[in-house]
Tab-separated table of C-alpha atoms in Angstrom:
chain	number	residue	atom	x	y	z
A	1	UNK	CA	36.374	-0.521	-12.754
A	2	UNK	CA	35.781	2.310	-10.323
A	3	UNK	CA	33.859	1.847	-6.627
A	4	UNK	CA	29.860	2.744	-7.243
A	5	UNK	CA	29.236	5.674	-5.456
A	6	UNK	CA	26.058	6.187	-3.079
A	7	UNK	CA	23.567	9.213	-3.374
A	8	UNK	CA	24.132	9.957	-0.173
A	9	UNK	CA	20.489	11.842	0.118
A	10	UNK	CA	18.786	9.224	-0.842
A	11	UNK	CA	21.017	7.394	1.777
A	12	UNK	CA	19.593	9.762	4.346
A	13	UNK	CA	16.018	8.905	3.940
A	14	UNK	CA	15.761	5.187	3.132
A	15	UNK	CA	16.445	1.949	5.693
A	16	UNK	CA	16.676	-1.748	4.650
A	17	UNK	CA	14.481	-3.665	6.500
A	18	UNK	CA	14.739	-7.110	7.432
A	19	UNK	CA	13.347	-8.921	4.485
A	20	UNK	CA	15.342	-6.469	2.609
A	21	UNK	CA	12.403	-4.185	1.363
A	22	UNK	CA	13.155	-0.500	1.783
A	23	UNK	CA	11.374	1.792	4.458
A	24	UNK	CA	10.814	5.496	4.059
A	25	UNK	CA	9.318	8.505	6.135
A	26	UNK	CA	5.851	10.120	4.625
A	27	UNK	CA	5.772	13.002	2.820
A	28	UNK	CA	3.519	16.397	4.288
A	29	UNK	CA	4.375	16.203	7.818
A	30	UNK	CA	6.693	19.344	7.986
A	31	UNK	CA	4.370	22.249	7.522
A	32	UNK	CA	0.511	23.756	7.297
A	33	UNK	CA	-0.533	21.449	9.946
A	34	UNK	CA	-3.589	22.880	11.526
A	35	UNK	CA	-5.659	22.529	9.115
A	36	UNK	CA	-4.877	18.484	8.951
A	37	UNK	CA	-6.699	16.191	11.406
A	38	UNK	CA	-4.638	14.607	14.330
A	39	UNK	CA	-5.602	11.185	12.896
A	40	UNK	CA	-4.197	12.151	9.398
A	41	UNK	CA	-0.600	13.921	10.832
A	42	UNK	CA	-0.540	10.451	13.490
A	43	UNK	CA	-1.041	8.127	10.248
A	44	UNK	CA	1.854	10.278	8.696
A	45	UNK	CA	4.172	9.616	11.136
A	46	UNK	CA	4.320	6.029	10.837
A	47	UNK	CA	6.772	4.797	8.135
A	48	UNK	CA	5.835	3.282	5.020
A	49	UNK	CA	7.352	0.481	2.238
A	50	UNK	CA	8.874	1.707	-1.399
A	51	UNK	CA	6.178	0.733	-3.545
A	52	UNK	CA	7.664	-1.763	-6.073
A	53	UNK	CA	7.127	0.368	-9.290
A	54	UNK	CA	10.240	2.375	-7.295
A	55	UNK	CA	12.515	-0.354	-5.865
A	56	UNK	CA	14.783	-1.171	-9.415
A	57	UNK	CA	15.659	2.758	-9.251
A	58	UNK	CA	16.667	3.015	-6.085
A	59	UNK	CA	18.861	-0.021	-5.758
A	60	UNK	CA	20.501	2.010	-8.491
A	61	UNK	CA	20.681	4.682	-6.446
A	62	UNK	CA	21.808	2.872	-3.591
A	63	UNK	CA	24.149	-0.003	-4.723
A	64	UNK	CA	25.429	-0.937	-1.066
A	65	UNK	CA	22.265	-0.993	0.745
């Protein structure tokens, strides 16, 4: 049987923490930022846990993680 390959963009953006839950970035943080608070673009720069709805598809997508 052939190797499993990795999406490698979704390799990109998620880390294994280390309980083994995975850690992403927040989403709206790259653009059309004056009109967002400072306390709302701080809050989005913190990372954030896969909720757990998510986590069977991406260990899918990321067999060797």
């Amino acid at each position: 049987m052939p190797k499993m390959k990795t999406r490698k963009a979704a390799a990109k953006r998620f880390k294994v923490t280390g309980t083994g839950k995975l850690k992403r970035n927040k989403a709206y943080k790259s653009h059309i930022l004056t009109k967002k608070t400072t306390k709302r673009k701080r809050n989005l720069r913190k990372s954030a846990i896969v909720d757990a709805t998510n986590v069977k598809n991406m260990k899918k997508v990321l067999p060797y993680l």
